[in-house]
CSV table of C-alpha atoms in Angstrom, one decimal:
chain,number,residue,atom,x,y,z
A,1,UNK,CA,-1.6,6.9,-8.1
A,2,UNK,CA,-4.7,9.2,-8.4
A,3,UNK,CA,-6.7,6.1,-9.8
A,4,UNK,CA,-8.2,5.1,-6.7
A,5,UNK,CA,-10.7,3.7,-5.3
A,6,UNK,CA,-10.6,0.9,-8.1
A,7,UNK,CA,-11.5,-2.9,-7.9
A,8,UNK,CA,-9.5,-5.6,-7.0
A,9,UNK,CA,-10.8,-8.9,-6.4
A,10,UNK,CA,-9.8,-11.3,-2.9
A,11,UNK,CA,-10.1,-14.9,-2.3
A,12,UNK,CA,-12.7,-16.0,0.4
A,13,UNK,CA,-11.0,-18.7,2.7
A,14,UNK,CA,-14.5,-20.6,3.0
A,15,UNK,CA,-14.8,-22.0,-0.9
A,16,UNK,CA,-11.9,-20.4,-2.4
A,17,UNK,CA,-13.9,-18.3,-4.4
A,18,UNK,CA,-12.8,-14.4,-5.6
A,19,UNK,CA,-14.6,-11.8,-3.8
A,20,UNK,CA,-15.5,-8.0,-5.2
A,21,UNK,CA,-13.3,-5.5,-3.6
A,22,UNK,CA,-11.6,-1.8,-4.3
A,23,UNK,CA,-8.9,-0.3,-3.2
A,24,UNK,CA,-9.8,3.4,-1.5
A,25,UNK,CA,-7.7,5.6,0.3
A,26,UNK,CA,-8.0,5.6,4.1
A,27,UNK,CA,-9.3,8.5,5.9
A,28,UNK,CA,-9.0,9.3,9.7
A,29,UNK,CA,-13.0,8.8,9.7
A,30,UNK,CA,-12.7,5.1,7.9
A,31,UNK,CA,-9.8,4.6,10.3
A,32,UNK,CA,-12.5,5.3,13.5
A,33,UNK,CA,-15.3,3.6,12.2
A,34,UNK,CA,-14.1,0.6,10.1
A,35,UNK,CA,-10.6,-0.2,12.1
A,36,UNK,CA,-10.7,1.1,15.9
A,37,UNK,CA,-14.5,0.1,15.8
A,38,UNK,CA,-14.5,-3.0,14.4
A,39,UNK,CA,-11.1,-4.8,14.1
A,40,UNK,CA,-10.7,-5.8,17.4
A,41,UNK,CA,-14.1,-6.0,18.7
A,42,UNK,CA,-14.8,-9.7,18.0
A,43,UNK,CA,-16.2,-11.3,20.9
A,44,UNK,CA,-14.4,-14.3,20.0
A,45,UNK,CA,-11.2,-12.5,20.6
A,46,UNK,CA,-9.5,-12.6,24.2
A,47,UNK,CA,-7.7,-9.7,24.8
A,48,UNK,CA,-4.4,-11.8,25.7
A,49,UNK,CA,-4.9,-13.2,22.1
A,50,UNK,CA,-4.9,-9.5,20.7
A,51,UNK,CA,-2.3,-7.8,22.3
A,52,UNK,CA,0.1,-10.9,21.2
A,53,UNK,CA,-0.3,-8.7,17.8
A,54,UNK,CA,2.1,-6.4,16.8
A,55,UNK,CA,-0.2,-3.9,15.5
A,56,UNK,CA,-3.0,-4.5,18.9
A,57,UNK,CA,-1.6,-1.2,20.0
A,58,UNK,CA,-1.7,0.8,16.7
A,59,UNK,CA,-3.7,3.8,16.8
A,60,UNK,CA,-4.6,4.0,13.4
A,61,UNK,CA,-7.1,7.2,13.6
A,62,UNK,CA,-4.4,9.2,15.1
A,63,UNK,CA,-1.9,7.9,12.1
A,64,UNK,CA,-3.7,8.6,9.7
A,65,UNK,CA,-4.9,11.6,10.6
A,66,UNK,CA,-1.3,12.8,11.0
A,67,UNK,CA,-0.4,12.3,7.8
A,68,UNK,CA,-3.0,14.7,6.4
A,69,UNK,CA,-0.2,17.3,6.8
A,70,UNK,CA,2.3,14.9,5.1
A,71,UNK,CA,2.2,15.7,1.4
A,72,UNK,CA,4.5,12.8,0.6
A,73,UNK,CA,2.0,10.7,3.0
A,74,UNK,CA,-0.4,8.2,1.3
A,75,UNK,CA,-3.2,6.2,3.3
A,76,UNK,CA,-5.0,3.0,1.4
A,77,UNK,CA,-7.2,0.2,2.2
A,78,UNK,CA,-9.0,-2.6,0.6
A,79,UNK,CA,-12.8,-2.6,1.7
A,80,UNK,CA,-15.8,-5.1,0.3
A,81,UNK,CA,-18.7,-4.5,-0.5
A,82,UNK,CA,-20.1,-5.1,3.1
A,83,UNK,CA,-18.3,-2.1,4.3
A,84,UNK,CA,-15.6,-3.6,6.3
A,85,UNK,CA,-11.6,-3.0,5.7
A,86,UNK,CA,-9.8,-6.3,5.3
A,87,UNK,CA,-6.3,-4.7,5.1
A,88,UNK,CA,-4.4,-1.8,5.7
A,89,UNK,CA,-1.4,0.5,4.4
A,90,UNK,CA,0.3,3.8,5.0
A,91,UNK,CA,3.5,4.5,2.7
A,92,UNK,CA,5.3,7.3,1.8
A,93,UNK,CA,6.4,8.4,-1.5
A,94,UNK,CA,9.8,9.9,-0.7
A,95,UNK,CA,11.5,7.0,0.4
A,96,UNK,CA,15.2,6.2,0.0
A,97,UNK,CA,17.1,3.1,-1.2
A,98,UNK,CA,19.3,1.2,1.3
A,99,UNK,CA,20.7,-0.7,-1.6
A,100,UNK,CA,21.4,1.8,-4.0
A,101,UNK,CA,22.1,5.5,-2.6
A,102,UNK,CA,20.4,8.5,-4.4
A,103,UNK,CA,17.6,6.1,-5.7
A,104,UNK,CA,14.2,7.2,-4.6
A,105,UNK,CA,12.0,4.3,-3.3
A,106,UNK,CA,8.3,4.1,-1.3
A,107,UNK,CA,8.5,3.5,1.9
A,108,UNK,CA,6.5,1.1,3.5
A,109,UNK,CA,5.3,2.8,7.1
A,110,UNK,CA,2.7,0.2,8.0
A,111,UNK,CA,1.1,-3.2,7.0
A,112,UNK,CA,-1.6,-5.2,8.7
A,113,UNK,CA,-4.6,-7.9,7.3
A,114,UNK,CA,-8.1,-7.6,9.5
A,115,UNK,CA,-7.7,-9.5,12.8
A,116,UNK,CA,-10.3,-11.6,11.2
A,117,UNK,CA,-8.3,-12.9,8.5
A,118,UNK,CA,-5.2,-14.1,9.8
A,119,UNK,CA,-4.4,-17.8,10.6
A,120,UNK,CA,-3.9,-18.3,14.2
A,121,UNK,CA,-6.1,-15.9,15.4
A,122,UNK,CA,-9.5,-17.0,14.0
A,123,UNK,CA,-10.5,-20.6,13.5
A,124,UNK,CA,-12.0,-19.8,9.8
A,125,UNK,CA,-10.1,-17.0,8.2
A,126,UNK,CA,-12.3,-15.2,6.1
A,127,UNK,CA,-10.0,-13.8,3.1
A,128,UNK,CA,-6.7,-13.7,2.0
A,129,UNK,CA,-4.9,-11.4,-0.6
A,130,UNK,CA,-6.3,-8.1,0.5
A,131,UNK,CA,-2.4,-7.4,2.2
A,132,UNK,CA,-0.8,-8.1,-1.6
A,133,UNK,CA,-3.0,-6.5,-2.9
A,134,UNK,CA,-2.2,-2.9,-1.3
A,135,UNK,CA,1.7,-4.3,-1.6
A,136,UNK,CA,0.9,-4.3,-5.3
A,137,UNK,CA,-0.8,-0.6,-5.1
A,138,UNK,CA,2.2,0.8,-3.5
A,139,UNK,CA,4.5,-1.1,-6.0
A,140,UNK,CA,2.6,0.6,-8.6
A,141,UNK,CA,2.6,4.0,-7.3
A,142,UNK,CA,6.0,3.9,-7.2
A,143,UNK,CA,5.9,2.9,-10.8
A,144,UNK,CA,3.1,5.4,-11.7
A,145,UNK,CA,5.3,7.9,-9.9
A,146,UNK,CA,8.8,7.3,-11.5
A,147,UNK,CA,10.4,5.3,-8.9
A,148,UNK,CA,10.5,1.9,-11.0
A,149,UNK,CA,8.2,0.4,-8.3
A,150,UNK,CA,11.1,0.6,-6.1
A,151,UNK,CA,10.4,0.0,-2.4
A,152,UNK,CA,12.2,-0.6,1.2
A,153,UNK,CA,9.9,-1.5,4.5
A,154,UNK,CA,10.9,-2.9,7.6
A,155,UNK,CA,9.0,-5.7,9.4
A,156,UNK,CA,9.7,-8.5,12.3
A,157,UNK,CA,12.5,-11.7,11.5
A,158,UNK,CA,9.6,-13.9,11.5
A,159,UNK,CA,9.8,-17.0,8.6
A,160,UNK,CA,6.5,-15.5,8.0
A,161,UNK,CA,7.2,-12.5,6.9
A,162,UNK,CA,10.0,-13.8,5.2
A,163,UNK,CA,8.0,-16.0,3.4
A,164,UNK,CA,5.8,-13.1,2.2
A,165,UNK,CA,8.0,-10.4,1.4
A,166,UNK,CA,10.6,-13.0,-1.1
A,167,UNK,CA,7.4,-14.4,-2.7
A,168,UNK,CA,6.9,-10.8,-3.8
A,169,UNK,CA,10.6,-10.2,-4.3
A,170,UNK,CA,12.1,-8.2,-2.0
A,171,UNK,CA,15.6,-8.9,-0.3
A,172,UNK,CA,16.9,-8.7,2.9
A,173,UNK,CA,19.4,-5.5,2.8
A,174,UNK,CA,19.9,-5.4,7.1
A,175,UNK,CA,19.1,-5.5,10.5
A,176,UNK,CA,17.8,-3.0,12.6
A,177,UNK,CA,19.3,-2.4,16.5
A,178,UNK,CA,16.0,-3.6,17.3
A,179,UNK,CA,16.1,-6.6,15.3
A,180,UNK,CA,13.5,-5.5,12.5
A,181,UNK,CA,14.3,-6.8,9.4
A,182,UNK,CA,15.1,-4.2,5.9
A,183,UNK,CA,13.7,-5.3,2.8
A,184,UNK,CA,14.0,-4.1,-0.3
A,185,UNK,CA,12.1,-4.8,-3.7
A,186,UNK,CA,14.3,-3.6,-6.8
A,187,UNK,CA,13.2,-1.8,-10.0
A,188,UNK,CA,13.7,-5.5,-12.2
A,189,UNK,CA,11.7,-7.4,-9.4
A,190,UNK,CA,8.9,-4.6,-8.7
A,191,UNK,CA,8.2,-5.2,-12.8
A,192,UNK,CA,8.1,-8.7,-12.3
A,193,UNK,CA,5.9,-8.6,-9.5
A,194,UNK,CA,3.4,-5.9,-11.8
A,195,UNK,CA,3.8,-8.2,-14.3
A,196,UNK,CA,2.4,-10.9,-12.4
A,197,UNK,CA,-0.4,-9.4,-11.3
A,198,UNK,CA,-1.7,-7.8,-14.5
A,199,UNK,CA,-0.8,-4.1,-13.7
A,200,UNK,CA,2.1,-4.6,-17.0
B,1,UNK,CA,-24.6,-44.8,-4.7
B,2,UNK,CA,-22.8,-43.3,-1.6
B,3,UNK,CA,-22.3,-39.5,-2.0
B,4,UNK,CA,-18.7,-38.7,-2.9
B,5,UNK,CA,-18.8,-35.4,-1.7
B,6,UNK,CA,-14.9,-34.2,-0.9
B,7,UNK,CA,-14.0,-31.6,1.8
B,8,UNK,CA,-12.8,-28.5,-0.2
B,9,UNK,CA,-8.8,-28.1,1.2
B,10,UNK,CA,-8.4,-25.6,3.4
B,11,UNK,CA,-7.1,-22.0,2.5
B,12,UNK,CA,-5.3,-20.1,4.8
B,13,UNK,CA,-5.9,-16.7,5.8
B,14,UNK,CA,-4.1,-13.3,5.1
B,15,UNK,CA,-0.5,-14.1,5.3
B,16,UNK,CA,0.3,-10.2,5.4
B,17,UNK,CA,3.0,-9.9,8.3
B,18,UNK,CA,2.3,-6.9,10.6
B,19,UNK,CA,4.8,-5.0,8.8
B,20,UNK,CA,6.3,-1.5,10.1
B,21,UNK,CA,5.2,0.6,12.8
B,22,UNK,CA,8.6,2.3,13.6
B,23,UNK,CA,8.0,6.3,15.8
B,24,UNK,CA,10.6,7.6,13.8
B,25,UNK,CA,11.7,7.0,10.0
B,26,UNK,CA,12.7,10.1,8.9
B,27,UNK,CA,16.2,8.1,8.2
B,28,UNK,CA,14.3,6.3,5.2
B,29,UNK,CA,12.8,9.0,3.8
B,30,UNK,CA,14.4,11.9,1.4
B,31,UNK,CA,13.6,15.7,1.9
B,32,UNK,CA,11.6,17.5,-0.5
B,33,UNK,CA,10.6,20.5,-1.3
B,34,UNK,CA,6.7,20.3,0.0
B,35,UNK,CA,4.4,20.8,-2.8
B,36,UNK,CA,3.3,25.1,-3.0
B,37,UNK,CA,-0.5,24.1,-3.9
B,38,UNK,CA,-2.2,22.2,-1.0
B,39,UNK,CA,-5.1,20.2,-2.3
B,40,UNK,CA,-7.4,17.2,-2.2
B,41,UNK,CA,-7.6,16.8,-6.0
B,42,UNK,CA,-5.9,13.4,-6.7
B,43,UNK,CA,-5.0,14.1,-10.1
B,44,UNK,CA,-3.4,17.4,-9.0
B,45,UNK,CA,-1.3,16.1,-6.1
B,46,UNK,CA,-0.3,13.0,-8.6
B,47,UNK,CA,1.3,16.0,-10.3
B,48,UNK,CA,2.6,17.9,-7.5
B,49,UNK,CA,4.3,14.7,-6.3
B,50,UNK,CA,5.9,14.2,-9.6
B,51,UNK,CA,7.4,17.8,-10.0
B,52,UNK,CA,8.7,17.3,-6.5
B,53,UNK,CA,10.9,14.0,-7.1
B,54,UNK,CA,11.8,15.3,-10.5
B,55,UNK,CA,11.7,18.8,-10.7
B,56,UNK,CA,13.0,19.0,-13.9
B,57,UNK,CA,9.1,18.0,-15.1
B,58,UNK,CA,8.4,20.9,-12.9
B,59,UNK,CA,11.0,23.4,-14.2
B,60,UNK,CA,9.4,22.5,-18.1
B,61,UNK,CA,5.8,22.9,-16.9
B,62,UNK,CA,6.7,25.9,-14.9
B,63,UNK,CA,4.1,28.3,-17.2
B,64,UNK,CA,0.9,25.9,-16.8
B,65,UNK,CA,-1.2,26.9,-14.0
B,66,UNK,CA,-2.8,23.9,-12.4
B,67,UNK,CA,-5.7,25.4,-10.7
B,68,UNK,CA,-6.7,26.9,-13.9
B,69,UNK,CA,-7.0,23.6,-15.9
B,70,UNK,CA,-9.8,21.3,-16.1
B,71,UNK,CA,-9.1,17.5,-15.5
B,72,UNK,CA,-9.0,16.7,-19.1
B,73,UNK,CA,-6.0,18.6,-19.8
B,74,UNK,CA,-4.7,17.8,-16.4
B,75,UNK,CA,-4.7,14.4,-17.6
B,76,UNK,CA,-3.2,14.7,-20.5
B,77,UNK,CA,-0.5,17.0,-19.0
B,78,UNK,CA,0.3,14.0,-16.9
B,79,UNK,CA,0.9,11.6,-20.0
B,80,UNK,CA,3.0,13.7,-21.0
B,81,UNK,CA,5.0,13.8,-17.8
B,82,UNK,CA,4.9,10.6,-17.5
B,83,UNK,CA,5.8,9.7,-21.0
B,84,UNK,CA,9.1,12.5,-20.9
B,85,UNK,CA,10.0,10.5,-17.7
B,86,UNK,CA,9.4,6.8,-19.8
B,87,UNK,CA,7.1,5.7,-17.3
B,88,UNK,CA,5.5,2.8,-19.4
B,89,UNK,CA,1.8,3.1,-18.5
B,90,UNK,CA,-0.2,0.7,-16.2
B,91,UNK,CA,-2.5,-1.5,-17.3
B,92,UNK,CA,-6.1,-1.2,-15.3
B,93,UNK,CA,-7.0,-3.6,-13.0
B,94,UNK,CA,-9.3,-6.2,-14.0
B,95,UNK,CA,-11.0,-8.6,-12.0
C-alpha cells in the first residue's frame, strides 16, 4: 500500500484516551535508533525479565535491512508523535494459503508491541492498539494488492495469542514441528475485519 | 459533600503476541518473478508488485513506461489496475 505514512490513532492505557499516531514504513536506521536503542533500554527492566520475551533476541536492524533486497518484503511501524515506535511488523506480499492452495496470501514474518506496552512486563502499560493496527495495514495491503486481505502467520500456542488472532478472525489451520501455531485470516473475514475498522 | 471521584478502570496494555520470527519461511511464500525496475518510489513498486502477482495487468500495460510517467498518471494507471482486478477501493483512515 504506497499510502503510507498515514494516521492512525491508539488508546493511551493511563485515561483511556486516543492518541495521534501514523503508520510509516520501517527503515534499518529507525530499526537502530527507535528499536535496538530504545526498546529494551528501560532501567526498570531486568534482563531475566527481557529475555523471557520471544522477540529479546530479535535483531531487528539486521532484518530489516535484509529485506531491502526483498522486493516482495515490506517493513511498517506505528510511531507517535514523540518519536518512539510502539509496534512493529515485517510481512511479505507473496505469501501462500495453507487453507486454500494456489491462493496468494501476506505472510506475516514478524509481530511485536514496545516492551513498554505489554501487560506483565511494565506495571502501567502505556498504549494499546498500535499491534492491530499494523495487523489491519497488512490486511489491507493484501486487499489494496489483490489478495482479498488474505493472510497466514505463525505465532506461539499461548491463549494469548489465541485470543488476539480469533478476535481479528483468523483460524487455526496447524501445528508446526516446533509447536508454532498457523493461522489463517480468510478473504470473507479479512473484509469483516476492514469493515470494522473503517478501511470499507 | 465528600468528593466522589472514581478510579478510572484499568486498560490493559498491547495484547499483540510476539508473533513470527521463524529463520526460514520460504515454505509460506510463492516465487515470483522479481520486479525488472528496482526503486524506492512507493507508487511505482505498488505497481510492480501488482504486475508480479497478476501478470496479466502486466501483459495489458506492457506498452506504458513507468519511469517516464509522472505520479498523476501513475495514479490513475493504478485505478485502473485495480478497478480491472475489482479491487473495491479503501476508504482513508480517519481518526
Amino acid at each position: 500500500m504506497h499510502e503510507i505514512p498515514y494516521p492512525v490513532s491508539i488508546t493511551s492505557c493511563r485515561d483511556g484516551s486516543r492518541q495521534e499516531a501514523e503508520v510509516i514504513r520501517l527503515t534499518r536506521e529507525l530499526a537502530s535508533s527507535a528499536i535496538k536503542a530504545r526498546w529494551w533500554a528501560d532501567p526498570g527492566l531486568t534482563l531475566q525479565e527481557a529475555s523471557r520475551e520471544g522477540d529479546y533476541h530479535w535483531d531487528w536492524v539486521d532484518h530489516v535491512g535484509g529485506l531491502r533486497a526483498r522486493p516482495f518484503a515490506r517493513a511498517v511501524a506505528i510511531r507517535t508523535t514523540d518519536g518512539n515506535l510502539q509496534a512493529a511488523m515485517t510481512y511479505r506480499v507473496n505469501g501462500r494459503s495453507c487453507l486454500t492452495p494456489g491462493d496468494r496470501a501476506i505472510f506475516g514474518d514478524r509481530l511485536a508491541a514496545a516492551p513498554w506496552n505489554r501487560d506483565g512486563l511494565v506495571s502501567v502499560p502505556l498504549y494499546r492498539g498500535a499491534g492491530t493496527a499494523l495487523m489491519v495495514h497488512a490486511v489491507a495491503d493484501g486487499h489494496t494488492l489483490g489478495l482479498g486481505g488474505r493472510m497466514t502467520l505463525l505465532s506461539l500456542p499461548t491463549p494469548a495469542t489465541r485470543q488476539f488472532y480469533e478476535r481479528l478472525g483468523f483460524q487455526e489451520t496447524g501445528v508446526e514441528a516446533g509447536g508454532m501455531i498457523q493461522y489463517e485470516l480468510v478473504p470473507e473475514r479479512a473484509t469483516i475485519l476492514l469493515r470494522d475498522h473503517g478501511r470499507l | 459533600m465528600a468528593s466522589k471521584a472514581r478510579a478510572l478502570p484499568r486498560i490493559h496494555g498491547d495484547d499483540t503476541p510476539v508473533t513470527g520470527g521463524l529463520d526460514d519461511i520460504s515454505r509460506f511464500l510463492v516465487d515470483l518473478p522479481e520486479p525488472a525496475m528496482d526503486t524506492d518510489d512507493e507508487l511505482v513498486r505498488e505497481i510492480l508488485t501488482l504486475f508480479a502477482l497478476h501478470p496479466e495487468m502486466q501483459s495489458r500495460y506492457s506498452e506504458m513506461d513507468l519511469r517516464a510517467m509522472d505520479d498523476a498518471t501513475r495514479h490513475v494507471m493504478l485505478e485502473q489496475i485495480r478497478a480491472s482486478l475489482g479491487i473495491p477501493p479503501l476508504r482513508r483512515h480517519v481518526r
